[in-house]
Tab-separated table of C-alpha atoms in Angstrom:
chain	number	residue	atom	x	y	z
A	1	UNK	CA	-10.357	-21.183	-4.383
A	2	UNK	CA	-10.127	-17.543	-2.467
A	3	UNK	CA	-12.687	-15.247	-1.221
A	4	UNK	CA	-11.911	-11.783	-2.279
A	5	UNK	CA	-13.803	-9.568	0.020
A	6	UNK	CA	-14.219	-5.993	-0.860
A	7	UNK	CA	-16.057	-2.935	-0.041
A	8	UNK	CA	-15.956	0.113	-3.233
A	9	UNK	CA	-14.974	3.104	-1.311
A	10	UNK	CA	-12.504	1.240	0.076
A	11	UNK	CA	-8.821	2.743	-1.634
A	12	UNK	CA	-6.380	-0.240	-1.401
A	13	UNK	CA	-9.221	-2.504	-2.488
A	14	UNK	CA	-9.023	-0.749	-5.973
A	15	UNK	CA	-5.831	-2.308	-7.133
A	16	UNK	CA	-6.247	-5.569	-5.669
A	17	UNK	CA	-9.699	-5.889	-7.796
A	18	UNK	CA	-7.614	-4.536	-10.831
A	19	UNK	CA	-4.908	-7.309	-9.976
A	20	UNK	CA	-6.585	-10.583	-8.801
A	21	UNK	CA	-7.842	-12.319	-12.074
A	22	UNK	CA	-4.582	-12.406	-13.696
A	23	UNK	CA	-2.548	-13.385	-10.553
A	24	UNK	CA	-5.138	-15.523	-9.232
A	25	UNK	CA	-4.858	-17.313	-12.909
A	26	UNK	CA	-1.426	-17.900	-12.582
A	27	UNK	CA	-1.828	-19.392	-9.333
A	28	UNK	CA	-4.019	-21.554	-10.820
A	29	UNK	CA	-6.730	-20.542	-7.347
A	30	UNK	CA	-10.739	-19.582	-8.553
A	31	UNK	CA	-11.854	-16.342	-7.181
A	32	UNK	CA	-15.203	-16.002	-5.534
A	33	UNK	CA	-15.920	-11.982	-5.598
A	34	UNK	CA	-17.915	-11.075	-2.092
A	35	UNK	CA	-18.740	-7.756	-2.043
A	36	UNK	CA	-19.660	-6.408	1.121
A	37	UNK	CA	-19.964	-3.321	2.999
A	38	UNK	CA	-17.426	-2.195	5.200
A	39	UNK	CA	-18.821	0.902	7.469
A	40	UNK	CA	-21.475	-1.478	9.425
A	41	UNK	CA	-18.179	-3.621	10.606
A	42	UNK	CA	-16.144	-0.398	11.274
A	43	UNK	CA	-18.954	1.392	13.158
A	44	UNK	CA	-18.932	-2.068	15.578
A	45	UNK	CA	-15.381	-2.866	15.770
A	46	UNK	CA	-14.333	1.355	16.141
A	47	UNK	CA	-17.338	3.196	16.853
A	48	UNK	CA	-16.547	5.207	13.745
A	49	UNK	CA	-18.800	7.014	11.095
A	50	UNK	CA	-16.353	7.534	8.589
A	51	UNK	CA	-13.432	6.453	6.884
A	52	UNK	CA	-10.456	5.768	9.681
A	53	UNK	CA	-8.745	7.908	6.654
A	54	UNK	CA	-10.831	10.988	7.215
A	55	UNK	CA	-11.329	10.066	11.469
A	56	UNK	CA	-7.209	10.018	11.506
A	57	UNK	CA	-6.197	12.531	9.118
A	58	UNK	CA	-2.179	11.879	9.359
A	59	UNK	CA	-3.003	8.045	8.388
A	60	UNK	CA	-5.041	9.878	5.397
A	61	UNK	CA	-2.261	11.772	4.347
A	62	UNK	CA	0.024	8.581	4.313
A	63	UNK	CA	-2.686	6.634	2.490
A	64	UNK	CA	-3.133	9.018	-0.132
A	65	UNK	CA	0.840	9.487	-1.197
A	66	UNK	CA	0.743	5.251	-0.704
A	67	UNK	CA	-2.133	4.693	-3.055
A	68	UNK	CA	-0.042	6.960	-5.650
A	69	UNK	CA	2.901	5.046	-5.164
A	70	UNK	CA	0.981	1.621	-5.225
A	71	UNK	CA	-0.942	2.568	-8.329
A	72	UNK	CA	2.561	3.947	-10.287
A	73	UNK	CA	3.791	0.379	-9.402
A	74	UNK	CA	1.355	-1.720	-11.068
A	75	UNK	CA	0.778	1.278	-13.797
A	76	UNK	CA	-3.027	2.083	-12.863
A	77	UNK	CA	-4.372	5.784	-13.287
A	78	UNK	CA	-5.499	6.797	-10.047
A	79	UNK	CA	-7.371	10.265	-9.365
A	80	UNK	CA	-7.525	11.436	-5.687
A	81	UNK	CA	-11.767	11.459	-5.693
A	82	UNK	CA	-13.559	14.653	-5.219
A	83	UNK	CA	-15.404	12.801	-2.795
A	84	UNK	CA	-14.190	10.338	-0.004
A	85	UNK	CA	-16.168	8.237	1.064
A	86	UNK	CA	-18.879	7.476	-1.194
A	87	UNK	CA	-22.198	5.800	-0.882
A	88	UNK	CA	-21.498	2.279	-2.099
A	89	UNK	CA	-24.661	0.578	-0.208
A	90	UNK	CA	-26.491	0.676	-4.585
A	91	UNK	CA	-22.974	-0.275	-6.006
A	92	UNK	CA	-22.942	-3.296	-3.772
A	93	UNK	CA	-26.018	-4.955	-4.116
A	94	UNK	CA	-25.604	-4.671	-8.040
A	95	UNK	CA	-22.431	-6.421	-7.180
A	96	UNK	CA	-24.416	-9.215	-5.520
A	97	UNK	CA	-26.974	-9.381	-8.365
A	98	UNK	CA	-24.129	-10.083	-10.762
A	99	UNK	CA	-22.749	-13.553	-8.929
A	100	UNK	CA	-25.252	-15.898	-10.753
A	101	UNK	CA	-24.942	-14.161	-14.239
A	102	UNK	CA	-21.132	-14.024	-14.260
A	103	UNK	CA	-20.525	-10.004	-14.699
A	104	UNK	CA	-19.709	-8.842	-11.384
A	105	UNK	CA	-15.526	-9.087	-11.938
A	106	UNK	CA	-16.277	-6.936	-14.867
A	107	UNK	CA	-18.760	-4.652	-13.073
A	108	UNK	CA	-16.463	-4.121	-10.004
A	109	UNK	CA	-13.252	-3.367	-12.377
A	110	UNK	CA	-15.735	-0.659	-13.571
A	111	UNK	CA	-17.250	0.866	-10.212
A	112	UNK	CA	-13.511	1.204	-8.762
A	113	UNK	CA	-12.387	2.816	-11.970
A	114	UNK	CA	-15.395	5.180	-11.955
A	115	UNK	CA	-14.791	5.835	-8.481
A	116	UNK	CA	-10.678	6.092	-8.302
A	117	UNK	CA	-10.045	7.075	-11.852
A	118	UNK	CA	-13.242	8.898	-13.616
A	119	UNK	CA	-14.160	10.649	-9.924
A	120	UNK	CA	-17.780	9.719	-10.789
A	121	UNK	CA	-20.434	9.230	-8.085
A	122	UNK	CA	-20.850	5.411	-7.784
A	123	UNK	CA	-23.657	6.193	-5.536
A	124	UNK	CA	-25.722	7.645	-8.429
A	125	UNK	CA	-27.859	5.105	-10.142
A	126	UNK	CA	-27.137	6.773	-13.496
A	127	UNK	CA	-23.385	5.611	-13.211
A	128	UNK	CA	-23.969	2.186	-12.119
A	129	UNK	CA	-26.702	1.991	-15.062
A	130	UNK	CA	-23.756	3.092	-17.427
A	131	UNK	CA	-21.602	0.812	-15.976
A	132	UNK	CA	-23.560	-2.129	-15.851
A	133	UNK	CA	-24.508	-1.769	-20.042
A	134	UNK	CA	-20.843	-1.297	-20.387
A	135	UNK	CA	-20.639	-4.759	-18.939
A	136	UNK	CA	-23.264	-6.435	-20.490
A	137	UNK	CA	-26.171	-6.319	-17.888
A	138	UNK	CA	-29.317	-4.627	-18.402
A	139	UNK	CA	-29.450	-1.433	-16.275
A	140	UNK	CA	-33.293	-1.273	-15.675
A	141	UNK	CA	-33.414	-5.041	-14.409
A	142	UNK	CA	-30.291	-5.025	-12.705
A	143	UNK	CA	-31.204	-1.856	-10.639
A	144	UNK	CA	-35.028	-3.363	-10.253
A	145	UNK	CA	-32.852	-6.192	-8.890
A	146	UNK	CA	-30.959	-4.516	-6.406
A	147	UNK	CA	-33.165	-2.707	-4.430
A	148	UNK	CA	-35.378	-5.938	-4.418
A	149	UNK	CA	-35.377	-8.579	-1.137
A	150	UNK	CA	-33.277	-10.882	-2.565
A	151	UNK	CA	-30.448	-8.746	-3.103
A	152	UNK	CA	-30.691	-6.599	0.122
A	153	UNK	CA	-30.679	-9.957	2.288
A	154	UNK	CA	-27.934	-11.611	0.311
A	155	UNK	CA	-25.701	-8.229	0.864
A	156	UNK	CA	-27.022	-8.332	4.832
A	157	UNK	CA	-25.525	-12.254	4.615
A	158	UNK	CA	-22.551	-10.802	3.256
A	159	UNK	CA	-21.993	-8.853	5.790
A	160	UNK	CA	-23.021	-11.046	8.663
A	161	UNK	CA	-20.314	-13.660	7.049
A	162	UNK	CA	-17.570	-10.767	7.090
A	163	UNK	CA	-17.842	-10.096	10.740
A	164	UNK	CA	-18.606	-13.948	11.680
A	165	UNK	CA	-15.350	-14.471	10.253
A	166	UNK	CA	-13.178	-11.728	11.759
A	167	UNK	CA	-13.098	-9.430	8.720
A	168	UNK	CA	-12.525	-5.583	9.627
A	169	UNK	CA	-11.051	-4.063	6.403
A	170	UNK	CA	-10.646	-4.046	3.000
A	171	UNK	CA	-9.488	-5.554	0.749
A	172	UNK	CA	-9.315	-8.978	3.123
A	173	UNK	CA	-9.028	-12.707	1.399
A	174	UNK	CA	-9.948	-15.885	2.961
A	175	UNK	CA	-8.795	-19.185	1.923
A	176	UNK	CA	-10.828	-22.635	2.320
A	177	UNK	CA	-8.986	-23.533	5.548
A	178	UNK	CA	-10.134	-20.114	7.120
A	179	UNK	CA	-6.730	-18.047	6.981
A	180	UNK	CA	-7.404	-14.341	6.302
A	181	UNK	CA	-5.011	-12.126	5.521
A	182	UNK	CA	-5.839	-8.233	4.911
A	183	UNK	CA	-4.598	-5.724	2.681
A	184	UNK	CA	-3.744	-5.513	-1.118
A	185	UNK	CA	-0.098	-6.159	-0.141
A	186	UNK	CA	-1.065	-9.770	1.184
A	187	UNK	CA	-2.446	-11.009	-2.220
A	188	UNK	CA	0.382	-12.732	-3.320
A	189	UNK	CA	0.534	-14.672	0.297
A	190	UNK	CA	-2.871	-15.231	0.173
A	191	UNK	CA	-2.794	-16.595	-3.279
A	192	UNK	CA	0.252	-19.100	-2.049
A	193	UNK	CA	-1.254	-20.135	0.880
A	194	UNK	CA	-4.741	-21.103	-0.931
A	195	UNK	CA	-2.523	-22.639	-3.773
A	196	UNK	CA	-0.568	-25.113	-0.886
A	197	UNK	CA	-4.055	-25.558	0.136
A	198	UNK	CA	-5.407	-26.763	-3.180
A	199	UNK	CA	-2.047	-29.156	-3.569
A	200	UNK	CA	-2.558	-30.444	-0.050
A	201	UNK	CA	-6.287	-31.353	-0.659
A	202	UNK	CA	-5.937	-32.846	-4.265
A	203	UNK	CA	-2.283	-34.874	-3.298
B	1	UNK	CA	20.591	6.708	3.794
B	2	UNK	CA	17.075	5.402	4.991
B	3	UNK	CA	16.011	5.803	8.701
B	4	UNK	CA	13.920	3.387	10.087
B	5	UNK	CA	11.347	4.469	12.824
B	6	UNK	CA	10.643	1.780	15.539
B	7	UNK	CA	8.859	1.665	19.052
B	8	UNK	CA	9.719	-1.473	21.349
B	9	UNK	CA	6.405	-2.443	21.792
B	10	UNK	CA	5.671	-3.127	18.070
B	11	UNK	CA	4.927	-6.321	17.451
B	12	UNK	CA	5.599	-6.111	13.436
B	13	UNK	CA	9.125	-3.822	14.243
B	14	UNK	CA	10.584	-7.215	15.630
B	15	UNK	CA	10.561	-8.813	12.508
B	16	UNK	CA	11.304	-5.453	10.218
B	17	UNK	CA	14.574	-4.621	12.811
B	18	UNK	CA	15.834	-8.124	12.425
B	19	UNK	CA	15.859	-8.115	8.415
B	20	UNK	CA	16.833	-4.317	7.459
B	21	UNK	CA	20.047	-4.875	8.423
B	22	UNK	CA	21.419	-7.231	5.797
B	23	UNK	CA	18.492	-6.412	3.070
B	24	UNK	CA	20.048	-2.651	3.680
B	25	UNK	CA	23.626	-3.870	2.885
B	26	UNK	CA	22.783	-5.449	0.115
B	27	UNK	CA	20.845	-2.178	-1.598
B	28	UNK	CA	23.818	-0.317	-0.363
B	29	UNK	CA	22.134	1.207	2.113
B	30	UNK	CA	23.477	2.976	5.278
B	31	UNK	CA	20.272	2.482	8.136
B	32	UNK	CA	19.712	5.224	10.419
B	33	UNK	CA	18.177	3.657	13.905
B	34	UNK	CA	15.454	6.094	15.128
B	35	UNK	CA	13.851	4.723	18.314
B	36	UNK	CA	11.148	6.507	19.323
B	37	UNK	CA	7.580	6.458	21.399
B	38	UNK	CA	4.789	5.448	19.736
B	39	UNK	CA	1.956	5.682	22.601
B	40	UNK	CA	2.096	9.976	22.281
B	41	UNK	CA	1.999	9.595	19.017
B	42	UNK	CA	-1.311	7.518	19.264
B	43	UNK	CA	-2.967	8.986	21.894
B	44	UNK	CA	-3.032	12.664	19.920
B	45	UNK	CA	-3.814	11.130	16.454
B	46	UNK	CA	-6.489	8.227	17.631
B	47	UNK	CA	-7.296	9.087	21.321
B	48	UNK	CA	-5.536	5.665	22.747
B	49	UNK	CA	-4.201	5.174	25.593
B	50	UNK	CA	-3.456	1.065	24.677
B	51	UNK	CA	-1.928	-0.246	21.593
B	52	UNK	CA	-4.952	-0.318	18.635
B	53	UNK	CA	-4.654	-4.231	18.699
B	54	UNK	CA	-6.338	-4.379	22.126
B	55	UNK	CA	-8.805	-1.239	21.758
B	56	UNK	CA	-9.695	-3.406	18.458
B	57	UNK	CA	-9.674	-7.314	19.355
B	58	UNK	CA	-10.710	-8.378	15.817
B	59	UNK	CA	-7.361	-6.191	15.023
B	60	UNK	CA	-5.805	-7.812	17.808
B	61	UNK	CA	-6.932	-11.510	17.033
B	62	UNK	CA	-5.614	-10.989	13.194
B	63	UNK	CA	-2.364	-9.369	13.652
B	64	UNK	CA	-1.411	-12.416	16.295
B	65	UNK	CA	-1.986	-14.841	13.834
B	66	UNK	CA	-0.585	-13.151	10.725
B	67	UNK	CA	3.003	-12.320	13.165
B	68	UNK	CA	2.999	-15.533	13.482
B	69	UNK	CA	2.946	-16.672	9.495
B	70	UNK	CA	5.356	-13.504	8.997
B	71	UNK	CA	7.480	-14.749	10.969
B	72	UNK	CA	8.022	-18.583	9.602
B	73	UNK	CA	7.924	-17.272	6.651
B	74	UNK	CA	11.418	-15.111	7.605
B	75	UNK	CA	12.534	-18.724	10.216
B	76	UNK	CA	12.325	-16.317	12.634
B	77	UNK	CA	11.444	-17.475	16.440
B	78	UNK	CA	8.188	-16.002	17.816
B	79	UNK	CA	6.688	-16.196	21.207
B	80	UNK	CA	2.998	-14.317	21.714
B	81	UNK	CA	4.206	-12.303	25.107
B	82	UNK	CA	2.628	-13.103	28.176
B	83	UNK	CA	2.503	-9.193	28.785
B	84	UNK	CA	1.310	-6.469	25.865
B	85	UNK	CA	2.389	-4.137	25.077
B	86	UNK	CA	5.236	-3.981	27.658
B	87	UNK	CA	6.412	0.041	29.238
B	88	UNK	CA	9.276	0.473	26.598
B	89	UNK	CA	10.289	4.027	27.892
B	90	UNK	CA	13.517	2.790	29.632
B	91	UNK	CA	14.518	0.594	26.687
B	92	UNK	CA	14.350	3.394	24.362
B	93	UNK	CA	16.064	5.872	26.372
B	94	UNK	CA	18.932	3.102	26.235
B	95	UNK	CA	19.002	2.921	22.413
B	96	UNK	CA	19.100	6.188	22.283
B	97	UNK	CA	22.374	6.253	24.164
B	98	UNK	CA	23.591	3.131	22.206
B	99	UNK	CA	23.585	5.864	18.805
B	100	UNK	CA	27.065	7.268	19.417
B	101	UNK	CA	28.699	4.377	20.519
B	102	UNK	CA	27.445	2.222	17.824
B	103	UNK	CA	25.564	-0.478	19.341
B	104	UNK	CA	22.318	0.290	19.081
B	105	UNK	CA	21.267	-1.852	16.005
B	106	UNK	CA	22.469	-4.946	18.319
B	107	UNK	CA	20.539	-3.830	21.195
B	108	UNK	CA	17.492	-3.225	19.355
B	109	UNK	CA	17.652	-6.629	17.894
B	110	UNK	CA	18.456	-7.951	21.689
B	111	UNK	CA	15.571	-5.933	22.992
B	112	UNK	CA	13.092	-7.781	20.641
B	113	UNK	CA	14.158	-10.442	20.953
B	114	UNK	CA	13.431	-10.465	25.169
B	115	UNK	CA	9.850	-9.471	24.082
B	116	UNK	CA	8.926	-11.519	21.249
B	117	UNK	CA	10.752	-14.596	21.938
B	118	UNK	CA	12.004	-14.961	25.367
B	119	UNK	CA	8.982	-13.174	26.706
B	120	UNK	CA	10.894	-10.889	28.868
B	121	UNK	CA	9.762	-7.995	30.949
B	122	UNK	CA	11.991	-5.156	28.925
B	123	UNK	CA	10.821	-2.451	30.731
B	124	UNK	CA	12.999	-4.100	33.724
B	125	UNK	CA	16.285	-2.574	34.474
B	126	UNK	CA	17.499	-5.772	35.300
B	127	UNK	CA	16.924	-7.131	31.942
B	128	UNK	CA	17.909	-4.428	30.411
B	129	UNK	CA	20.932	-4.729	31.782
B	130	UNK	CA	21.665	-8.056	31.013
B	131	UNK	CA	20.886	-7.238	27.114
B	132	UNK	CA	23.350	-4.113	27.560
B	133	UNK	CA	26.124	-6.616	28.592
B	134	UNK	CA	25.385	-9.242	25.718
B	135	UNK	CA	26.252	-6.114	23.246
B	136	UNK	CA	29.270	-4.902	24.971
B	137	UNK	CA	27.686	-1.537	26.476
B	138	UNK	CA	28.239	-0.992	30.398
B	139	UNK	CA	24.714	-1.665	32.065
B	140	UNK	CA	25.690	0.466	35.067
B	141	UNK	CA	26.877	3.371	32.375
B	142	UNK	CA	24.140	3.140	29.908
B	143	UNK	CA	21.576	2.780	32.248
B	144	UNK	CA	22.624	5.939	34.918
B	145	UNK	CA	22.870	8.011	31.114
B	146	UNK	CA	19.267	6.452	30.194
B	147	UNK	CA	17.768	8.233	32.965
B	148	UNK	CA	20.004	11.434	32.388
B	149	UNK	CA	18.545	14.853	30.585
B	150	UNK	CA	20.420	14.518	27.357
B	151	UNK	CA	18.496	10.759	26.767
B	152	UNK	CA	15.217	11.971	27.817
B	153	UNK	CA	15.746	15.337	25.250
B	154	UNK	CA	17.040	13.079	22.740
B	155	UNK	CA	14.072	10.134	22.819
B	156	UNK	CA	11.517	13.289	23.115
B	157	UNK	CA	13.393	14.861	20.113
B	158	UNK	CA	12.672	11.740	18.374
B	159	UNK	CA	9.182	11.778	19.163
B	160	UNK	CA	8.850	15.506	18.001
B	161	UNK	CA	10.584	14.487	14.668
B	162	UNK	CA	8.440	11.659	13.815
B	163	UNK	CA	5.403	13.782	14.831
B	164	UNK	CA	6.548	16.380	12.606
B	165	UNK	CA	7.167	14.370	9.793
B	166	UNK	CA	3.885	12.421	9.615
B	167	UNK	CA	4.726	9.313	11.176
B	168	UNK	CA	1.392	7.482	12.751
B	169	UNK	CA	2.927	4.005	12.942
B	170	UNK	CA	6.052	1.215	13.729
B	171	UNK	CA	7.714	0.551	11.816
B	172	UNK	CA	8.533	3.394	9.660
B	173	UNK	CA	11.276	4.159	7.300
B	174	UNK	CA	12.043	7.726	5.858
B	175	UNK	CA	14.480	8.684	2.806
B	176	UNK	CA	16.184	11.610	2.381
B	177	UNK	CA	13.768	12.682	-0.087
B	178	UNK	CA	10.847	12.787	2.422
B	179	UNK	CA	9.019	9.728	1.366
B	180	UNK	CA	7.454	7.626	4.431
B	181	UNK	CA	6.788	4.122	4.410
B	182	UNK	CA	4.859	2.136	6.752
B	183	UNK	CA	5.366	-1.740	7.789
B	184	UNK	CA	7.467	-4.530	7.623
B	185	UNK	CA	6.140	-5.179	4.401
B	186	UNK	CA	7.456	-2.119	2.955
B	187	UNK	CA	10.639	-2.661	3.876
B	188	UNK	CA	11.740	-4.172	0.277
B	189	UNK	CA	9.804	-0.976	-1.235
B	190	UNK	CA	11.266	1.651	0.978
B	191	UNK	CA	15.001	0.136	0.348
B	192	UNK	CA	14.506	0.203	-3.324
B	193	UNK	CA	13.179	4.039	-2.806
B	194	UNK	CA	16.516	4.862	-0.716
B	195	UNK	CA	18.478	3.314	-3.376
B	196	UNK	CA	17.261	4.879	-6.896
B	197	UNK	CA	17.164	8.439	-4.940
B	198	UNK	CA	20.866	7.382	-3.785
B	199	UNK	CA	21.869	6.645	-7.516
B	200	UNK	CA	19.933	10.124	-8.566
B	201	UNK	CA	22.265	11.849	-5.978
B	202	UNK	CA	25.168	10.813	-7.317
B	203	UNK	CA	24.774	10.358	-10.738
């Protein structure tokens, strides 16, 4: 098994949610999908308000030419968004709704191709209700959901575990015997190291 | 031709200077050495004055652990220094010397190796010195031209350039075409960059 931590503005976390069922497959690891939101950790760790991309504009430069690159590489459309950062608090706690029913791999491949290939506002509860029929859910329930108790506290927990555990970016993945390792160029080590685990623990 | 970027202090520059040679050969590769400063570079982008892994300690706490898995993973010795990050201005100056005379690519490797494995003080002349006379460069030469005007003009030179040309980071590695890469771990992509522009050239 490997966590797969992720936050939906974040860029880098777009391919590594586009890449991780099919190389995670191979590997023969499960993938628990823990969305979680990243700005709460960033405003702690940095005292920032806004992307390090936008707070550091030459490091947002290089990320934007990267993410082209990256995305040529593993042939995904990308679209430079018309808006950077977006509000991803709704987007998130649909993601948490869909753990128990099985649709949030689906309904994440969706938000970050809304967000980093349509340019569509996954803050707007419109596109998440399109998005969520596209993958099966029921809009009006799932949205009722999301903005219930429940599903705000089990996003809070999310969060809580993210920092408890030493996450400060995304995408980040955490195997059983608590390695981390950060960035969409650490998936394949990631995936090796929780694969080693799974042989160690099964031998 | 790629260049590759570095600043002493970098912790994930050890492991990228003591690969790129060989990897580079075997892409057919020439490597420009660039050694440069990254603390200016940092404090006018981000406002530090201290490397971002100890403004950030949850940075800090991850990259010491994941040096330490890159580098078994490349059998490469790796001590966590007693000191960090050391005062790199003298050791620079020296590789910038080194350039002409050809050996700065086994100085740089010699330098990082005193911080990241032997734990050495390299801002010390002393030990600088010694490193000088494991390469074959006069200590008593190279260090009187170290603290000479041309050196100084030449490392600030190399500051200017890699402000000017959108470096935020170490390592970096530039081809001719303009296209930055940032990390050890894009060593492998940057190469293969250098290469197909290389084979466009002369086609």
């Amino acid at each position: 098994m490997i966590e797969f931590w992720y936050e939906f503005a974040s860029t880098y976390s777009y391919p590594a949610a586009m890449r991780i069922e099919a190389m995670a497959e191979e590997a023969g690891v499960a993938v628990a999908w823990r969305p979680f939101l990243l700005g709460p950790l960033l405003h702690e760790h940095q005292g920032m308000t806004d992307s390090p991309f936008n707070v550091v504009p030459v490091k947002g430069q290089y990320m934007w030419r990267d993410m082209e690159r990256v995305c040529a590489q593993e042939d995904l459309p990308f679209t430079h968004p018309s808006q950077f950062p977006r509000n991803t608090l709704l987007a998130a706690r649909c993601a948490v709704v869909g753990i128990e029913e099985g649709w949030t791999p689906a309904f994440t491949r969706a938000v970050y191709a809304a967000n980093f290939v349509a340019d569509a506002d996954i803050g707007s509860p419109d596109v998440l209700g399109a998005l969520l029929e596209e993958v099966g859910a029921s809009p009006t329930a799932v949205l009722a959901a999301a903005q219930a108790a429940p599903a705000k506290d089990r996003l809070k927990d999310h969060v809580a575990q993210a920092r408890a555990r030493g996450i400060f970016g995304s995408p980040s993945f955490l195997t059983p015997d608590g390695e981390l390792f950060w960035g969409n160029d650490r998936l394949e080590q990631a995936l090796t190291w929780a694969s080693r685990h799974q042989e160690r623990e099964t031998a």
